Short mmCIF file of C-alpha atoms in Angstrom, two decimals:
data_model
loop_
_atom_site.label_atom_id
_atom_site.label_comp_id
_atom_site.label_asym_id
_atom_site.label_seq_id
_atom_site.Cartn_x
_atom_site.Cartn_y
_atom_site.Cartn_z
CA MET P 1076 47.54 -96.02 -60.16
CA HIS P 1077 47.25 -92.66 -61.96
CA ARG P 1078 47.09 -90.03 -59.21
CA ALA P 1079 47.46 -87.11 -61.66
CA VAL P 1080 44.33 -88.03 -63.65
CA PRO P 1081 41.90 -85.48 -62.06
CA SER P 1082 44.12 -82.54 -62.97
CA ILE P 1083 44.39 -83.84 -66.53
CA ILE P 1084 40.61 -84.10 -66.84
CA PHE P 1085 40.22 -80.58 -65.45
CA LEU P 1086 42.57 -79.17 -68.06
CA LEU P 1087 40.83 -81.02 -70.87
CA LEU P 1088 37.39 -79.88 -69.81
CA ILE P 1089 38.33 -76.25 -69.22
CA VAL P 1090 40.67 -75.40 -72.07
CA GLY P 1091 40.25 -78.20 -74.66
CA LEU P 1092 43.96 -78.65 -75.18
CA VAL P 1093 45.28 -78.98 -78.73
CA GLY P 1094 48.86 -79.72 -79.80
CA CYS P 1095 50.76 -77.04 -81.70
CA ALA P 1096 50.84 -78.23 -85.31
CA PRO P 1097 53.25 -77.42 -88.12
CA SER P 1098 52.33 -77.95 -91.78
CA ALA P 1099 51.71 -81.42 -93.20
CA SER P 1100 54.71 -83.59 -93.98
CA PRO P 1101 55.22 -87.12 -95.33
CA VAL P 1102 54.52 -89.79 -92.73
CA VAL P 1103 57.60 -91.64 -91.50
CA TRP P 1104 56.30 -95.08 -90.60
CA GLN P 1105 59.57 -96.85 -89.89
CA ASP P 1106 61.74 -96.08 -86.89
CA ALA P 1107 65.17 -96.25 -88.51
CA ALA P 1108 66.77 -97.07 -85.17
CA ASN P 1109 64.91 -100.36 -84.84
CA SER P 1110 64.75 -103.26 -87.29
CA TRP P 1111 62.95 -105.87 -85.14
CA VAL P 1112 61.14 -108.59 -87.09
CA TYR P 1113 59.42 -111.83 -86.12
CA PRO P 1114 60.27 -114.59 -86.64
CA ALA P 1115 63.95 -113.75 -86.69
CA PRO P 1116 66.15 -114.87 -89.62
CA PRO P 1117 66.78 -117.39 -91.04
CA GLU P 1118 63.01 -117.94 -90.82
CA LYS P 1119 60.85 -115.81 -93.08
CA PRO P 1120 59.76 -112.68 -91.17
CA ARG P 1121 56.02 -112.08 -90.92
CA ILE P 1122 55.79 -109.16 -88.49
CA LYS P 1123 57.97 -106.04 -88.60
CA PHE P 1124 58.05 -103.36 -85.92
CA LEU P 1125 57.56 -99.86 -87.31
CA ARG P 1126 57.31 -97.41 -84.41
CA GLN P 1127 55.67 -96.63 -81.09
CA ILE P 1128 53.94 -93.47 -79.90
CA SER P 1129 53.42 -92.46 -76.28
CA GLY P 1130 53.10 -88.70 -76.74
CA LEU P 1131 53.92 -85.77 -78.97
CA ALA P 1132 57.60 -86.38 -78.30
CA ASP P 1133 57.30 -89.39 -80.62
CA VAL P 1134 55.44 -87.43 -83.29
CA ARG P 1135 57.39 -84.22 -83.97
CA ASP P 1136 60.58 -82.26 -83.44
CA GLU P 1137 60.82 -78.79 -81.99
CA GLU P 1138 61.40 -76.51 -84.97
CA GLY P 1139 65.04 -75.77 -85.58
CA SER P 1140 66.41 -77.67 -82.61
CA GLY P 1141 66.01 -81.35 -83.39
CA GLN P 1142 64.88 -81.86 -79.76
CA ARG P 1143 61.63 -83.73 -79.29
CA PHE P 1144 59.06 -82.14 -77.00
CA ILE P 1145 55.45 -82.21 -75.87
CA ASN P 1146 53.87 -78.89 -75.03
CA TRP P 1147 50.21 -78.19 -74.39
CA LEU P 1148 48.84 -74.68 -74.01
CA SER P 1149 46.89 -73.91 -70.83
CA GLY P 1150 46.26 -70.19 -70.42
CA GLU P 1151 49.78 -68.79 -70.59
CA LYS P 1152 51.50 -71.96 -69.41
CA PHE P 1153 52.61 -75.15 -71.12
CA VAL P 1154 51.90 -78.40 -69.31
CA GLN P 1155 52.87 -82.02 -69.86
CA ILE P 1156 49.99 -84.43 -70.57
CA PRO P 1157 50.82 -88.13 -70.95
CA MET P 1158 48.71 -90.93 -72.35
CA VAL P 1159 47.10 -92.66 -69.39
CA SER P 1160 45.38 -95.92 -70.36
CA PRO P 1161 44.73 -96.14 -74.10
CA TYR P 1162 42.27 -98.92 -74.90
CA ALA P 1163 40.67 -99.24 -78.36
CA VAL P 1164 42.31 -97.97 -81.56
CA ALA P 1165 41.26 -97.00 -85.08
CA ALA P 1166 43.26 -95.68 -88.05
CA ASP P 1167 42.60 -94.25 -91.50
CA GLY P 1168 45.81 -95.63 -93.05
CA ALA P 1169 47.06 -92.16 -94.01
CA GLY P 1170 48.56 -91.31 -90.63
CA ARG P 1171 45.53 -90.44 -88.51
CA ILE P 1172 45.09 -92.64 -85.43
CA TRP P 1173 42.37 -92.52 -82.76
CA MET P 1174 42.38 -94.15 -79.34
CA THR P 1175 39.93 -94.19 -76.45
CA ASP P 1176 40.79 -93.90 -72.78
CA PRO P 1177 37.87 -95.09 -70.64
CA GLY P 1178 39.69 -94.33 -67.39
CA ILE P 1179 39.80 -90.57 -67.89
CA GLY P 1180 37.10 -90.19 -70.54
CA VAL P 1181 39.34 -89.02 -73.38
CA LEU P 1182 39.63 -89.50 -77.13
CA TYR P 1183 43.23 -89.28 -78.39
CA HIS P 1184 43.77 -88.17 -81.98
CA ILE P 1185 47.27 -88.61 -83.42
CA ASP P 1186 47.83 -86.82 -86.73
CA LEU P 1187 51.20 -87.93 -88.13
CA PRO P 1188 51.13 -85.78 -91.32
CA TYR P 1189 50.59 -82.65 -89.20
CA GLN P 1190 52.76 -83.94 -86.33
CA LYS P 1191 50.24 -83.25 -83.60
CA ILE P 1192 48.14 -84.96 -80.95
CA ASP P 1193 44.73 -83.71 -79.86
CA TYR P 1194 42.86 -84.78 -76.74
CA PHE P 1195 39.07 -84.54 -76.51
CA SER P 1196 36.86 -85.01 -73.47
CA VAL P 1197 33.93 -83.26 -75.18
CA VAL P 1198 32.93 -83.52 -78.84
CA SER P 1199 30.40 -81.02 -80.21
CA GLY P 1200 29.18 -80.39 -76.68
CA ARG P 1201 28.80 -84.10 -75.85
CA LYS P 1202 30.88 -85.32 -72.94
CA LEU P 1203 32.79 -88.54 -73.35
CA VAL P 1204 31.86 -90.86 -70.49
CA THR P 1205 33.88 -94.08 -70.31
CA PRO P 1206 34.61 -94.27 -74.06
CA THR P 1207 35.55 -97.84 -74.95
CA GLY P 1208 35.22 -99.20 -78.49
CA ILE P 1209 36.15 -97.22 -81.57
CA ALA P 1210 35.96 -97.82 -85.32
CA PHE P 1211 36.59 -95.77 -88.47
CA ASP P 1212 34.64 -96.12 -91.72
CA ARG P 1213 37.17 -95.10 -94.38
CA SER P 1214 34.73 -95.03 -97.28
CA ARG P 1215 32.37 -92.62 -95.50
CA GLN P 1216 34.97 -90.89 -93.32
CA ARG P 1217 33.03 -91.48 -90.12
CA LEU P 1218 34.25 -92.27 -86.63
CA PHE P 1219 32.22 -94.39 -84.20
CA ILE P 1220 32.78 -94.32 -80.42
CA SER P 1221 31.18 -96.49 -77.74
CA ASN P 1222 30.27 -93.93 -75.11
CA ALA P 1223 29.65 -96.63 -72.52
CA GLY P 1224 28.85 -94.27 -69.66
CA SER P 1225 25.91 -92.74 -71.55
CA LEU P 1226 24.90 -96.06 -73.18
CA GLU P 1227 25.15 -94.85 -76.77
CA ILE P 1228 27.31 -94.91 -79.87
CA LEU P 1229 28.51 -91.49 -81.00
CA VAL P 1230 28.91 -90.97 -84.74
CA LEU P 1231 31.37 -88.25 -85.75
CA ASP P 1232 32.72 -87.02 -89.05
CA SER P 1233 36.47 -87.14 -89.69
CA GLU P 1234 36.89 -83.67 -88.16
CA HIS P 1235 35.23 -84.82 -84.90
CA ASN P 1236 31.92 -83.08 -85.47
CA TYR P 1237 28.93 -84.86 -83.96
CA LEU P 1238 26.51 -86.37 -86.49
CA LEU P 1239 24.15 -88.61 -84.50
CA SER P 1240 23.94 -91.20 -81.74
CA LEU P 1241 22.87 -94.83 -82.04
CA LYS P 1242 20.96 -97.13 -79.68
CA PRO P 1243 19.05 -100.38 -80.25
CA PRO P 1244 15.29 -100.28 -79.55
CA SER P 1245 15.71 -101.81 -76.08
CA GLY P 1246 18.84 -99.79 -75.29
CA PHE P 1247 22.35 -100.98 -74.50
CA GLY P 1248 23.52 -102.82 -71.41
CA ARG P 1249 27.08 -101.60 -71.97
CA PRO P 1250 28.36 -100.95 -75.51
CA GLY P 1251 31.93 -102.14 -76.07
CA GLY P 1252 33.96 -103.14 -79.11
CA LEU P 1253 33.01 -101.90 -82.59
CA THR P 1254 33.69 -102.83 -86.19
CA VAL P 1255 32.46 -101.78 -89.63
CA ASP P 1256 31.92 -104.26 -92.48
CA GLN P 1257 32.55 -103.81 -96.19
CA ALA P 1258 29.06 -102.38 -96.73
CA GLY P 1259 29.47 -99.82 -93.94
CA ASN P 1260 27.23 -101.56 -91.40
CA LEU P 1261 28.27 -101.09 -87.77
CA TYR P 1262 28.57 -103.99 -85.30
CA VAL P 1263 28.51 -103.26 -81.56
CA ALA P 1264 29.42 -105.76 -78.84
CA ASP P 1265 27.04 -105.31 -75.91
CA VAL P 1266 29.12 -106.58 -73.01
CA LEU P 1267 26.29 -106.97 -70.49
CA LYS P 1268 23.45 -108.12 -72.75
CA GLY P 1269 25.70 -110.65 -74.49
CA THR P 1270 24.66 -109.63 -77.99
CA ILE P 1271 26.05 -108.01 -81.11
CA GLU P 1272 23.88 -105.10 -82.27
CA VAL P 1273 23.98 -104.24 -85.98
CA PHE P 1274 23.20 -100.82 -87.50
CA SER P 1275 22.92 -99.72 -91.13
CA THR P 1276 24.89 -96.89 -92.72
CA SER P 1277 21.94 -94.58 -92.03
CA GLY P 1278 21.94 -95.51 -88.34
CA ARG P 1279 18.90 -97.79 -88.44
CA HIS P 1280 19.03 -100.76 -86.10
CA LEU P 1281 19.03 -103.91 -88.24
CA LYS P 1282 19.24 -106.86 -85.87
CA SER P 1283 20.64 -108.39 -82.71
CA LEU P 1284 22.96 -111.39 -83.00
CA GLY P 1285 23.65 -113.93 -80.29
CA SER P 1286 25.84 -116.96 -79.82
CA ALA P 1287 25.14 -120.00 -81.98
CA ILE P 1288 27.09 -122.21 -79.54
CA ASN P 1289 26.30 -121.12 -75.99
CA ALA P 1290 23.20 -122.81 -74.57
CA ASP P 1291 21.42 -119.56 -73.68
CA GLY P 1292 22.05 -118.02 -77.09
CA LYS P 1293 24.11 -115.22 -75.55
CA PHE P 1294 27.78 -114.40 -75.60
CA ASN P 1295 29.47 -114.32 -72.20
CA HIS P 1296 30.65 -110.71 -71.87
CA PRO P 1297 31.66 -110.12 -75.51
CA SER P 1298 34.37 -107.47 -75.51
CA ASN P 1299 35.36 -106.99 -79.13
CA VAL P 1300 34.22 -107.92 -82.61
CA THR P 1301 35.44 -107.87 -86.20
CA VAL P 1302 34.20 -108.94 -89.63
CA ASP P 1303 36.26 -110.48 -92.43
CA PRO P 1304 35.87 -109.33 -96.07
CA GLU P 1305 33.47 -112.21 -96.81
CA GLY P 1306 31.17 -111.25 -93.96
CA ARG P 1307 32.07 -113.76 -91.24
CA LEU P 1308 31.66 -112.34 -87.76
CA TYR P 1309 34.37 -112.92 -85.12
CA VAL P 1310 33.34 -112.23 -81.51
CA VAL P 1311 35.72 -112.21 -78.54
CA ASP P 1312 33.57 -114.18 -76.06
CA SER P 1313 35.68 -113.01 -73.15
CA PHE P 1314 34.36 -115.01 -70.22
CA ASN P 1315 34.36 -118.18 -72.34
CA PHE P 1316 38.00 -117.38 -73.23
CA ARG P 1317 37.51 -117.92 -76.94
CA VAL P 1318 36.53 -116.36 -80.23
CA GLU P 1319 33.23 -117.47 -81.72
CA VAL P 1320 32.98 -117.31 -85.50
CA LEU P 1321 29.54 -116.89 -87.04
CA GLY P 1322 29.95 -118.13 -90.61
CA LEU P 1323 28.20 -117.38 -93.86
CA ASP P 1324 24.94 -119.08 -94.81
CA GLY P 1325 25.51 -122.81 -94.77
CA GLU P 1326 28.66 -122.62 -92.65
CA SER P 1327 28.71 -124.09 -89.17
CA PRO P 1328 29.71 -121.80 -86.31
CA ARG P 1329 33.12 -122.54 -84.83
CA THR P 1330 35.48 -121.33 -82.15
CA ILE P 1331 39.10 -120.24 -81.86
CA GLY P 1332 41.07 -120.79 -78.66
CA GLY P 1333 39.77 -121.64 -75.20
CA LEU P 1334 40.84 -121.29 -71.59
CA GLY P 1335 44.45 -122.33 -70.98
CA ASP P 1336 48.01 -121.19 -70.41
CA SER P 1337 49.62 -122.53 -73.58
CA ALA P 1338 49.91 -121.12 -77.09
CA GLY P 1339 46.61 -121.34 -78.91
CA SER P 1340 44.56 -120.72 -75.76
CA PHE P 1341 43.57 -117.54 -73.93
CA ALA P 1342 43.55 -116.14 -70.41
CA ARG P 1343 42.34 -112.57 -71.00
CA PRO P 1344 41.47 -112.08 -74.69
CA ARG P 1345 40.80 -108.51 -75.74
CA GLY P 1346 41.30 -106.97 -79.17
CA ILE P 1347 40.77 -108.81 -82.47
CA ALA P 1348 41.69 -107.92 -86.05
CA ILE P 1349 42.09 -109.59 -89.46
CA ASP P 1350 44.85 -108.96 -92.02
CA SER P 1351 44.50 -108.92 -95.82
CA LEU P 1352 45.02 -112.68 -96.08
CA GLY P 1353 42.35 -113.52 -93.52
CA HIS P 1354 44.63 -114.31 -90.59
CA VAL P 1355 42.99 -113.66 -87.21
CA TYR P 1356 44.96 -111.71 -84.57
CA VAL P 1357 43.92 -111.80 -80.90
CA ALA P 1358 45.57 -109.72 -78.17
CA ASP P 1359 45.78 -111.35 -74.74
CA ALA P 1360 46.24 -108.92 -71.84
CA ALA P 1361 47.30 -111.68 -69.42
CA PHE P 1362 49.93 -113.25 -71.69
CA ASP P 1363 51.09 -109.85 -73.02
CA ASN P 1364 51.16 -111.23 -76.55
CA ILE P 1365 49.29 -111.44 -79.82
CA GLN P 1366 48.36 -114.82 -81.28
CA VAL P 1367 47.73 -115.33 -84.98
CA PHE P 1368 45.39 -118.00 -86.37
CA ASN P 1369 44.33 -119.07 -89.85
CA ARG P 1370 40.70 -119.18 -91.00
CA LYS P 1371 40.33 -122.70 -89.57
CA GLY P 1372 41.41 -121.53 -86.12
CA GLU P 1373 44.83 -123.19 -86.29
CA LEU P 1374 47.62 -121.33 -84.52
CA LEU P 1375 50.22 -119.88 -86.90
CA LEU P 1376 52.47 -117.80 -84.65
CA VAL P 1377 52.68 -115.89 -81.39
CA PHE P 1378 54.59 -112.66 -80.93
CA GLY P 1379 55.15 -110.44 -77.94
CA GLN P 1380 56.05 -110.99 -74.31
CA PRO P 1381 55.90 -109.05 -71.03
CA GLY P 1382 58.32 -106.13 -71.08
CA LYS P 1383 59.46 -103.14 -73.08
CA GLY P 1384 60.90 -102.67 -76.54
CA PRO P 1385 59.39 -103.70 -79.89
CA SER P 1386 58.53 -107.21 -78.70
CA GLY P 1387 57.32 -106.21 -75.24
CA PHE P 1388 53.72 -105.56 -74.20
CA CYS P 1389 51.98 -104.54 -70.99
CA MET P 1390 48.31 -105.51 -71.19
CA PRO P 1391 47.76 -105.09 -74.94
CA ALA P 1392 44.14 -104.15 -75.54
CA GLY P 1393 42.76 -102.79 -78.81
CA ILE P 1394 44.17 -103.86 -82.18
CA THR P 1395 43.28 -102.92 -85.75
CA PHE P 1396 44.65 -103.09 -89.29
CA ASP P 1397 44.66 -100.37 -91.90
CA GLN P 1398 44.37 -100.98 -95.64
CA SER P 1399 48.16 -101.31 -95.96
CA ASP P 1400 48.36 -104.18 -93.45
CA ARG P 1401 49.79 -102.01 -90.71
CA LEU P 1402 48.80 -103.37 -87.30
CA TYR P 1403 48.10 -100.90 -84.47
CA VAL P 1404 48.20 -102.17 -80.88
CA THR P 1405 47.34 -100.16 -77.77
CA ASP P 1406 49.77 -101.08 -75.00
CA ASN P 1407 47.49 -100.24 -72.09
CA CYS P 1408 49.70 -100.00 -69.00
CA ALA P 1409 52.73 -98.93 -71.06
CA HIS P 1410 50.66 -95.87 -72.14
CA GLN P 1411 51.38 -96.09 -75.86
CA VAL P 1412 50.36 -97.42 -79.24
CA LYS P 1413 52.70 -99.65 -81.25
CA ILE P 1414 52.61 -100.02 -85.01
CA PHE P 1415 53.70 -103.15 -86.86
CA GLN P 1416 53.71 -104.25 -90.50
CA PHE P 1417 52.35 -107.61 -91.61
CA LEU P 1418 54.70 -108.96 -94.28
CA ALA P 1419 52.47 -110.90 -96.66
CA ASP P 1420 55.15 -111.86 -99.20
#
């Protein structure tokens, strides 16, 4: 599908391409040319489209010309490097966005204040091999990456310097989706072992969690995971086509969704995220939409459809919220990230 990928990898490995960056400027979140909201008036809007980014052309203007461009330095030449298949996404809420690309082994870093995009295939001498999940701990300014090909979690500081790597005592089967809770503990979905591995802020392995519903006590290829502010764990149990919720002490486990082709059910659930009011968002790569549920698992709304534009998706994958209720969605085969605003009031 992406015949130019080998040449891109070669350039990344040899020259470590970095976008030319001007000085910091205020982040422009809203694309003034687009005012899409959902639901449409006269209903009360809940989701507002802000902008989409598919390359440096969407991040900055060429100085003095007003013409958008994307230039990457390679020796004495400038080459065009597109996003290929962005998967998971993380954001610091101040304009820095990270995405993984497992297909070409790349970490994308979008820096909106400095109007640049960096691509990394190596961090502090460690090669990225099928990077999948990603999470950012705002309070400690640390970035976590599932380096699935080397069966480890890489821990970086906010400037992409390597700090340490994490593995459970018995090793990973295949680390996938990541999330960080309020205390800074890291949760890792192990896709092949069917568990959620939990690590402390110091990197110590705390425990392994399994399904409280499935007969074998394992999740069936868990792809992604998130935690709400109260500590409930939400696991995308992919091959069971549902989200399993592990409640607080005294709460019964429950599920959201199930296999089906109607609203409220899933066909290919991927990313999961929770807004400030506790609503649960699940991206479905088969339906090309995002479904929103309340804490009880009741469907509230569905937005998105196959296609282009603010309401169009093509295999949405990773999703995350920042502290300002901005929702980031990687649009996998459209090669971009879209940013929305949850309208709480």
